Amino acid sequence: MLNSEQLRSFAEEGYLVVENVVDRDTVLEPVIAEYQTIMDRLWAGWAAGGQAGAPGKGASFEDSIIAAYRAGMEYFQPMDISLPPGDITPDTSFHAGPAVFSMLTNELLLDAVEAIIGPEITSNPIQHVRIKPPATDLTEDEIRAHITSTAWHQDLAVTLEEADRTRMVTVWLAVTDATAENGCLQVIPKSHRGEMLPHCPLPQVGVPAEFFDEQAAIPLPVPSGGAIFFHPLTI
């Protein structure tokens, strides 16, 4: 799927934006429908338990997420595609539905990954679905990375040391349009040529500002169905 120029750019810059990696109608719409079903189930449970009232008849998915956040309901983990770190119990929830599995195993997506790291592909458990309310709806003390903006970091920092000996690539897939205005991913180009930087609680785990030049950052807008591929040392 990726041509020689794209692979050269990835090696040079440490990232690559590719549009139309997955099809909106056949891949993403089933994912969106799957998550709407989860949202409906969560709200039904909250309402039945007297924890929160329904967001309103005919509420959109976005409205439902905002209402859940404002009510203090936990919606992230039931919608995430991996188990959390730390204490895991038989009741710990995560989502592994058929539409999400179809997206992760999409042929064009895997072809692109193969072009970068080769045909032996393993999906590690450090993977998430980020469904974030607009910043205007967040509380001032919100620090959770899956809810608000994410601290500057390198993905290799959250793997085990033994993973340093493997070829890795991160795939950031856009289910909805990601723009500079609504908070798309940003990277420091060519930062993958450096070393692993110190990561500290900021309060999110991230790289302190004195170790890199944030002014060198560029936004990477990507439309729905597109993807960003980046090196695990890219900031």
PDB file of C-alpha atoms in Angstrom:
ATOM      1  CA  MET A   1       0.000   0.000   0.000  1.00  0.00           C
ATOM      2  CA  LEU A   2       2.817   2.442   0.815  1.00  0.00           C
ATOM      3  CA  ASN A   3       5.130   3.521  -1.992  1.00  0.00           C
ATOM      4  CA  SER A   4       8.880   4.105  -1.826  1.00  0.00           C
ATOM      5  CA  GLU A   5       8.464   7.873  -1.390  1.00  0.00           C
ATOM      6  CA  GLN A   6       6.143   7.410   1.578  1.00  0.00           C
ATOM      7  CA  LEU A   7       8.538   4.944   3.185  1.00  0.00           C
ATOM      8  CA  ARG A   8      11.437   7.354   2.616  1.00  0.00           C
ATOM      9  CA  SER A   9       9.441  10.152   4.233  1.00  0.00           C
ATOM     10  CA  PHE A  10       8.598   7.950   7.226  1.00  0.00           C
ATOM     11  CA  ALA A  11      12.255   7.055   7.720  1.00  0.00           C
ATOM     12  CA  GLU A  12      13.304  10.695   7.364  1.00  0.00           C
ATOM     13  CA  GLU A  13      10.623  12.418   9.433  1.00  0.00           C
ATOM     14  CA  GLY A  14       9.543   9.711  11.891  1.00  0.00           C
ATOM     15  CA  TYR A  15       5.866   9.877  10.912  1.00  0.00           C
ATOM     16  CA  LEU A  16       3.591   9.469   7.902  1.00  0.00           C
ATOM     17  CA  VAL A  17       0.019  10.649   7.269  1.00  0.00           C
ATOM     18  CA  VAL A  18      -1.990   8.426   4.911  1.00  0.00           C
ATOM     19  CA  GLU A  19      -5.581   9.113   3.874  1.00  0.00           C
ATOM     20  CA  ASN A  20      -8.214   6.495   3.072  1.00  0.00           C
ATOM     21  CA  VAL A  21      -6.600   3.631   4.969  1.00  0.00           C
ATOM     22  CA  VAL A  22      -9.977   2.212   6.024  1.00  0.00           C
ATOM     23  CA  ASP A  23     -13.314   2.646   4.298  1.00  0.00           C
ATOM     24  CA  ARG A  24     -15.897   4.844   5.997  1.00  0.00           C
ATOM     25  CA  ASP A  25     -18.965   2.840   4.957  1.00  0.00           C
ATOM     26  CA  THR A  26     -17.745  -0.726   5.406  1.00  0.00           C
ATOM     27  CA  VAL A  27     -15.289  -0.316   8.305  1.00  0.00           C
ATOM     28  CA  LEU A  28     -15.959   2.816  10.347  1.00  0.00           C
ATOM     29  CA  GLU A  29     -19.762   2.972  10.250  1.00  0.00           C
ATOM     30  CA  PRO A  30     -20.043  -0.501  11.857  1.00  0.00           C
ATOM     31  CA  VAL A  31     -17.591   0.652  14.561  1.00  0.00           C
ATOM     32  CA  ILE A  32     -19.670   3.768  15.214  1.00  0.00           C
ATOM     33  CA  ALA A  33     -22.840   1.669  15.412  1.00  0.00           C
ATOM     34  CA  GLU A  34     -21.130  -0.749  17.788  1.00  0.00           C
ATOM     35  CA  TYR A  35     -20.182   2.097  20.109  1.00  0.00           C
ATOM     36  CA  GLN A  36     -23.662   3.570  19.975  1.00  0.00           C
ATOM     37  CA  THR A  37     -24.940   0.233  21.277  1.00  0.00           C
ATOM     38  CA  ILE A  38     -22.433   0.373  24.161  1.00  0.00           C
ATOM     39  CA  MET A  39     -23.451   3.953  24.924  1.00  0.00           C
ATOM     40  CA  ASP A  40     -27.130   3.019  25.008  1.00  0.00           C
ATOM     41  CA  ARG A  41     -26.411   0.078  27.327  1.00  0.00           C
ATOM     42  CA  LEU A  42     -24.326   2.222  29.694  1.00  0.00           C
ATOM     43  CA  TRP A  43     -27.004   4.896  29.942  1.00  0.00           C
ATOM     44  CA  ALA A  44     -29.701   2.293  30.516  1.00  0.00           C
ATOM     45  CA  GLY A  45     -27.683   0.899  33.420  1.00  0.00           C
ATOM     46  CA  TRP A  46     -26.953   4.308  34.914  1.00  0.00           C
ATOM     47  CA  ALA A  47     -30.613   5.307  34.687  1.00  0.00           C
ATOM     48  CA  ALA A  48     -31.827   2.026  36.162  1.00  0.00           C
ATOM     49  CA  GLY A  49     -29.406   2.415  39.061  1.00  0.00           C
ATOM     50  CA  GLY A  50     -30.434   5.988  39.694  1.00  0.00           C
ATOM     51  CA  GLN A  51     -26.892   7.227  39.003  1.00  0.00           C
ATOM     52  CA  ALA A  52     -27.805   9.581  36.180  1.00  0.00           C
ATOM     53  CA  GLY A  53     -30.790  10.518  34.105  1.00  0.00           C
ATOM     54  CA  ALA A  54     -30.922   9.853  30.384  1.00  0.00           C
ATOM     55  CA  PRO A  55     -29.252  12.486  28.170  1.00  0.00           C
ATOM     56  CA  GLY A  56     -32.530  13.190  26.398  1.00  0.00           C
ATOM     57  CA  LYS A  57     -34.590  11.606  23.671  1.00  0.00           C
ATOM     58  CA  GLY A  58     -32.815  11.613  20.320  1.00  0.00           C
ATOM     59  CA  ALA A  59     -29.473  12.664  21.848  1.00  0.00           C
ATOM     60  CA  SER A  60     -26.497  12.187  19.557  1.00  0.00           C
ATOM     61  CA  PHE A  61     -23.504  10.059  20.525  1.00  0.00           C
ATOM     62  CA  GLU A  62     -21.523  13.237  21.180  1.00  0.00           C
ATOM     63  CA  ASP A  63     -24.288  14.623  23.401  1.00  0.00           C
ATOM     64  CA  SER A  64     -24.382  11.320  25.302  1.00  0.00           C
ATOM     65  CA  ILE A  65     -20.619  11.393  25.908  1.00  0.00           C
ATOM     66  CA  ILE A  66     -20.747  14.997  27.124  1.00  0.00           C
ATOM     67  CA  ALA A  67     -23.691  14.211  29.409  1.00  0.00           C
ATOM     68  CA  ALA A  68     -21.872  11.167  30.812  1.00  0.00           C
ATOM     69  CA  TYR A  69     -18.769  13.234  31.526  1.00  0.00           C
ATOM     70  CA  ARG A  70     -20.730  15.999  33.205  1.00  0.00           C
ATOM     71  CA  ALA A  71     -22.532  13.425  35.353  1.00  0.00           C
ATOM     72  CA  GLY A  72     -19.229  11.880  36.408  1.00  0.00           C
ATOM     73  CA  MET A  73     -19.989   8.515  34.803  1.00  0.00           C
ATOM     74  CA  GLU A  74     -17.186   6.136  33.822  1.00  0.00           C
ATOM     75  CA  TYR A  75     -17.521   5.505  30.116  1.00  0.00           C
ATOM     76  CA  PHE A  76     -13.899   5.188  28.981  1.00  0.00           C
ATOM     77  CA  GLN A  77     -12.980   1.719  30.214  1.00  0.00           C
ATOM     78  CA  PRO A  78     -16.170  -0.015  28.984  1.00  0.00           C
ATOM     79  CA  MET A  79     -15.398   1.417  25.537  1.00  0.00           C
ATOM     80  CA  ASP A  80     -11.643   0.882  25.528  1.00  0.00           C
ATOM     81  CA  ILE A  81     -10.110  -1.958  23.517  1.00  0.00           C
ATOM     82  CA  SER A  82      -7.619  -3.068  26.155  1.00  0.00           C
ATOM     83  CA  LEU A  83      -7.631  -3.840  29.852  1.00  0.00           C
ATOM     84  CA  PRO A  84      -6.254  -1.171  32.185  1.00  0.00           C
ATOM     85  CA  PRO A  85      -2.923  -1.442  34.006  1.00  0.00           C
ATOM     86  CA  GLY A  86      -2.987  -2.343  37.665  1.00  0.00           C
ATOM     87  CA  ASP A  87      -5.792  -4.165  39.450  1.00  0.00           C
ATOM     88  CA  ILE A  88      -7.908  -6.247  37.067  1.00  0.00           C
ATOM     89  CA  THR A  89     -10.905  -8.142  38.376  1.00  0.00           C
ATOM     90  CA  PRO A  90     -13.469 -10.428  36.706  1.00  0.00           C
ATOM     91  CA  ASP A  91     -15.723  -7.362  36.483  1.00  0.00           C
ATOM     92  CA  THR A  92     -13.180  -5.149  34.712  1.00  0.00           C
ATOM     93  CA  SER A  93     -14.693  -4.226  31.375  1.00  0.00           C
ATOM     94  CA  PHE A  94     -13.249  -3.549  27.942  1.00  0.00           C
ATOM     95  CA  HIS A  95     -14.578  -3.782  24.411  1.00  0.00           C
ATOM     96  CA  ALA A  96     -13.636  -6.447  21.861  1.00  0.00           C
ATOM     97  CA  GLY A  97     -16.515  -6.300  19.396  1.00  0.00           C
ATOM     98  CA  PRO A  98     -16.529  -7.675  15.839  1.00  0.00           C
ATOM     99  CA  ALA A  99     -16.548  -4.244  14.172  1.00  0.00           C
ATOM    100  CA  VAL A 100     -13.453  -3.149  16.104  1.00  0.00           C
ATOM    101  CA  PHE A 101     -11.729  -6.452  15.326  1.00  0.00           C
ATOM    102  CA  SER A 102     -12.564  -5.978  11.651  1.00  0.00           C
ATOM    103  CA  MET A 103     -11.011  -2.515  11.762  1.00  0.00           C
ATOM    104  CA  LEU A 104      -7.819  -3.748  13.442  1.00  0.00           C
ATOM    105  CA  THR A 105      -7.448  -6.554  10.922  1.00  0.00           C
ATOM    106  CA  ASN A 106      -8.356  -4.503   7.860  1.00  0.00           C
ATOM    107  CA  GLU A 107      -6.272  -5.613   4.880  1.00  0.00           C
ATOM    108  CA  LEU A 108      -5.167  -2.143   3.764  1.00  0.00           C
ATOM    109  CA  LEU A 109      -4.203  -1.211   7.309  1.00  0.00           C
ATOM    110  CA  LEU A 110      -2.130  -4.362   7.773  1.00  0.00           C
ATOM    111  CA  ASP A 111      -0.517  -3.897   4.346  1.00  0.00           C
ATOM    112  CA  ALA A 112       0.672  -0.452   5.417  1.00  0.00           C
ATOM    113  CA  VAL A 113       2.043  -1.793   8.703  1.00  0.00           C
ATOM    114  CA  GLU A 114       3.774  -4.622   6.861  1.00  0.00           C
ATOM    115  CA  ALA A 115       5.466  -2.149   4.532  1.00  0.00           C
ATOM    116  CA  ILE A 116       7.073  -0.486   7.563  1.00  0.00           C
ATOM    117  CA  ILE A 117       7.956  -3.378   9.901  1.00  0.00           C
ATOM    118  CA  GLY A 118       7.632  -6.526   7.798  1.00  0.00           C
ATOM    119  CA  PRO A 119       5.104  -9.384   7.638  1.00  0.00           C
ATOM    120  CA  GLU A 120       5.421 -10.646  11.234  1.00  0.00           C
ATOM    121  CA  ILE A 121       2.789  -8.436  12.895  1.00  0.00           C
ATOM    122  CA  THR A 122       1.700  -8.523  16.526  1.00  0.00           C
ATOM    123  CA  SER A 123      -0.722  -6.015  18.021  1.00  0.00           C
ATOM    124  CA  ASN A 124       0.504  -5.151  21.498  1.00  0.00           C
ATOM    125  CA  PRO A 125      -1.970  -4.482  24.329  1.00  0.00           C
ATOM    126  CA  ILE A 126      -1.089  -0.792  24.585  1.00  0.00           C
ATOM    127  CA  GLN A 127      -4.001   0.314  22.444  1.00  0.00           C
ATOM    128  CA  HIS A 128      -6.902   2.588  23.140  1.00  0.00           C
ATOM    129  CA  VAL A 129     -10.040   4.162  21.746  1.00  0.00           C
ATOM    130  CA  ARG A 130     -10.039   7.861  22.625  1.00  0.00           C
ATOM    131  CA  ILE A 131     -13.528   9.360  22.763  1.00  0.00           C
ATOM    132  CA  LYS A 132     -12.930  12.862  24.085  1.00  0.00           C
ATOM    133  CA  PRO A 133     -15.485  15.530  24.983  1.00  0.00           C
ATOM    134  CA  PRO A 134     -14.798  19.057  23.677  1.00  0.00           C
ATOM    135  CA  ALA A 135     -12.271  20.951  25.802  1.00  0.00           C
ATOM    136  CA  THR A 136     -14.943  23.536  26.641  1.00  0.00           C
ATOM    137  CA  ASP A 137     -16.840  20.856  28.598  1.00  0.00           C
ATOM    138  CA  LEU A 138     -13.884  19.641  30.688  1.00  0.00           C
ATOM    139  CA  THR A 139     -13.393  20.545  34.318  1.00  0.00           C
ATOM    140  CA  GLU A 140     -10.380  22.673  35.201  1.00  0.00           C
ATOM    141  CA  ASP A 141      -8.747  19.814  37.115  1.00  0.00           C
ATOM    142  CA  GLU A 142      -9.193  17.176  34.384  1.00  0.00           C
ATOM    143  CA  ILE A 143      -5.851  15.398  33.800  1.00  0.00           C
ATOM    144  CA  ARG A 144      -6.791  11.986  32.365  1.00  0.00           C
ATOM    145  CA  ALA A 145      -5.046  11.515  29.025  1.00  0.00           C
ATOM    146  CA  HIS A 146      -7.970   9.600  27.537  1.00  0.00           C
ATOM    147  CA  ILE A 147     -10.299  12.504  28.319  1.00  0.00           C
ATOM    148  CA  THR A 148      -8.220  15.664  27.827  1.00  0.00           C
ATOM    149  CA  SER A 149      -5.079  16.575  25.869  1.00  0.00           C
ATOM    150  CA  THR A 150      -2.147  14.182  26.100  1.00  0.00           C
ATOM    151  CA  ALA A 151       1.273  15.161  27.449  1.00  0.00           C
ATOM    152  CA  TRP A 152       4.257  15.088  25.093  1.00  0.00           C
ATOM    153  CA  HIS A 153       5.746  11.601  25.148  1.00  0.00           C
ATOM    154  CA  GLN A 154       7.445   8.831  23.186  1.00  0.00           C
ATOM    155  CA  ASP A 155       5.487   5.604  22.830  1.00  0.00           C
ATOM    156  CA  LEU A 156       8.549   3.461  23.506  1.00  0.00           C
ATOM    157  CA  ALA A 157       8.499   4.821  27.070  1.00  0.00           C
ATOM    158  CA  VAL A 158       5.408   2.798  27.972  1.00  0.00           C
ATOM    159  CA  THR A 159       6.709  -0.578  26.777  1.00  0.00           C
ATOM    160  CA  LEU A 160       8.888  -3.092  28.584  1.00  0.00           C
ATOM    161  CA  GLU A 161      12.645  -2.808  28.015  1.00  0.00           C
ATOM    162  CA  GLU A 162      12.657  -6.082  26.089  1.00  0.00           C
ATOM    163  CA  ALA A 163      10.494  -4.389  23.450  1.00  0.00           C
ATOM    164  CA  ASP A 164      13.469  -2.213  22.478  1.00  0.00           C
ATOM    165  CA  ARG A 165      14.727  -5.147  20.420  1.00  0.00           C
ATOM    166  CA  THR A 166      11.626  -5.290  18.211  1.00  0.00           C
ATOM    167  CA  ARG A 167      10.550  -3.204  15.235  1.00  0.00           C
ATOM    168  CA  MET A 168       7.493  -1.195  16.175  1.00  0.00           C
ATOM    169  CA  VAL A 169       5.189   1.343  14.611  1.00  0.00           C
ATOM    170  CA  THR A 170       2.280   3.199  16.185  1.00  0.00           C
ATOM    171  CA  VAL A 171      -0.932   3.538  14.172  1.00  0.00           C
ATOM    172  CA  TRP A 172      -3.236   6.449  15.035  1.00  0.00           C
ATOM    173  CA  LEU A 173      -6.497   5.897  13.169  1.00  0.00           C
ATOM    174  CA  ALA A 174      -9.063   8.670  12.741  1.00  0.00           C
ATOM    175  CA  VAL A 175     -12.678   7.572  13.154  1.00  0.00           C
ATOM    176  CA  THR A 176     -13.843  11.186  12.812  1.00  0.00           C
ATOM    177  CA  ASP A 177     -12.016  14.089  11.162  1.00  0.00           C
ATOM    178  CA  ALA A 178      -9.053  15.251  13.246  1.00  0.00           C
ATOM    179  CA  THR A 179      -8.188  18.896  12.584  1.00  0.00           C
ATOM    180  CA  ALA A 180      -5.906  21.512  14.085  1.00  0.00           C
ATOM    181  CA  GLU A 181      -9.028  23.218  15.425  1.00  0.00           C
ATOM    182  CA  ASN A 182     -10.438  20.182  17.241  1.00  0.00           C
ATOM    183  CA  GLY A 183      -7.148  18.923  18.651  1.00  0.00           C
ATOM    184  CA  CYS A 184      -5.387  16.612  16.200  1.00  0.00           C
ATOM    185  CA  LEU A 185      -2.150  14.809  16.994  1.00  0.00           C
ATOM    186  CA  GLN A 186       1.072  16.845  16.997  1.00  0.00           C
ATOM    187  CA  VAL A 187       4.618  15.561  16.548  1.00  0.00           C
ATOM    188  CA  ILE A 188       8.188  16.829  16.629  1.00  0.00           C
ATOM    189  CA  PRO A 189       9.544  15.902  13.170  1.00  0.00           C
ATOM    190  CA  LYS A 190      12.823  13.958  13.090  1.00  0.00           C
ATOM    191  CA  SER A 191      12.749  13.498  16.869  1.00  0.00           C
ATOM    192  CA  HIS A 192      12.936   9.719  16.351  1.00  0.00           C
ATOM    193  CA  ARG A 193      16.612  10.163  15.516  1.00  0.00           C
ATOM    194  CA  GLY A 194      17.344  10.961  19.141  1.00  0.00           C
ATOM    195  CA  GLU A 195      17.305   8.835  22.246  1.00  0.00           C
ATOM    196  CA  MET A 196      14.678   7.921  24.766  1.00  0.00           C
ATOM    197  CA  LEU A 197      14.057  11.046  26.839  1.00  0.00           C
ATOM    198  CA  PRO A 198      13.214  11.141  30.550  1.00  0.00           C
ATOM    199  CA  HIS A 199       9.509  10.704  31.284  1.00  0.00           C
ATOM    200  CA  CYS A 200       8.041  12.077  34.506  1.00  0.00           C
ATOM    201  CA  PRO A 201       4.571  12.509  36.071  1.00  0.00           C
ATOM    202  CA  LEU A 202       3.389  15.917  34.771  1.00  0.00           C
ATOM    203  CA  PRO A 203       0.792  14.803  36.177  1.00  0.00           C
ATOM    204  CA  GLN A 204       0.403  12.626  33.086  1.00  0.00           C
ATOM    205  CA  VAL A 205       3.557  10.700  32.290  1.00  0.00           C
ATOM    206  CA  GLY A 206       5.396  12.776  29.715  1.00  0.00           C
ATOM    207  CA  VAL A 207       8.630  14.445  28.647  1.00  0.00           C
ATOM    208  CA  PRO A 208       9.517  17.626  30.593  1.00  0.00           C
ATOM    209  CA  ALA A 209       9.612  20.741  28.383  1.00  0.00           C
ATOM    210  CA  GLU A 210      13.333  21.343  28.887  1.00  0.00           C
ATOM    211  CA  PHE A 211      14.241  18.183  26.972  1.00  0.00           C
ATOM    212  CA  PHE A 212      12.798  19.192  23.590  1.00  0.00           C
ATOM    213  CA  ASP A 213      11.740  22.203  21.542  1.00  0.00           C
ATOM    214  CA  GLU A 214       7.957  22.397  21.511  1.00  0.00           C
ATOM    215  CA  GLN A 215       8.171  25.219  18.958  1.00  0.00           C
ATOM    216  CA  ALA A 216       9.273  22.603  16.420  1.00  0.00           C
ATOM    217  CA  ALA A 217       5.936  20.771  16.732  1.00  0.00           C
ATOM    218  CA  ILE A 218       3.602  20.478  13.771  1.00  0.00           C
ATOM    219  CA  PRO A 219      -0.088  19.425  13.751  1.00  0.00           C
ATOM    220  CA  LEU A 220      -1.067  16.397  11.684  1.00  0.00           C
ATOM    221  CA  PRO A 221      -4.659  16.812  10.533  1.00  0.00           C
ATOM    222  CA  VAL A 222      -6.125  13.633   9.093  1.00  0.00           C
ATOM    223  CA  PRO A 223      -9.635  12.971   7.738  1.00  0.00           C
ATOM    224  CA  SER A 224     -11.911  10.186   8.880  1.00  0.00           C
ATOM    225  CA  GLY A 225     -10.573   6.869   7.625  1.00  0.00           C
ATOM    226  CA  GLY A 226      -7.007   8.153   7.454  1.00  0.00           C
ATOM    227  CA  ALA A 227      -4.111   7.142   9.671  1.00  0.00           C
ATOM    228  CA  ILE A 228      -0.882   8.466  11.102  1.00  0.00           C
ATOM    229  CA  PHE A 229       2.011   6.035  11.366  1.00  0.00           C
ATOM    230  CA  PHE A 230       4.890   7.025  13.610  1.00  0.00           C
ATOM    231  CA  HIS A 231       8.136   5.710  15.031  1.00  0.00           C
ATOM    232  CA  PRO A 232       8.089   4.709  18.736  1.00  0.00           C
ATOM    233  CA  LEU A 233      10.763   7.328  19.520  1.00  0.00           C
ATOM    234  CA  THR A 234       8.921  10.170  17.779  1.00  0.00           C
ATOM    235  CA  ILE A 235       7.877  12.816  20.308  1.00  0.00           C
TER     236      ILE A 235
END
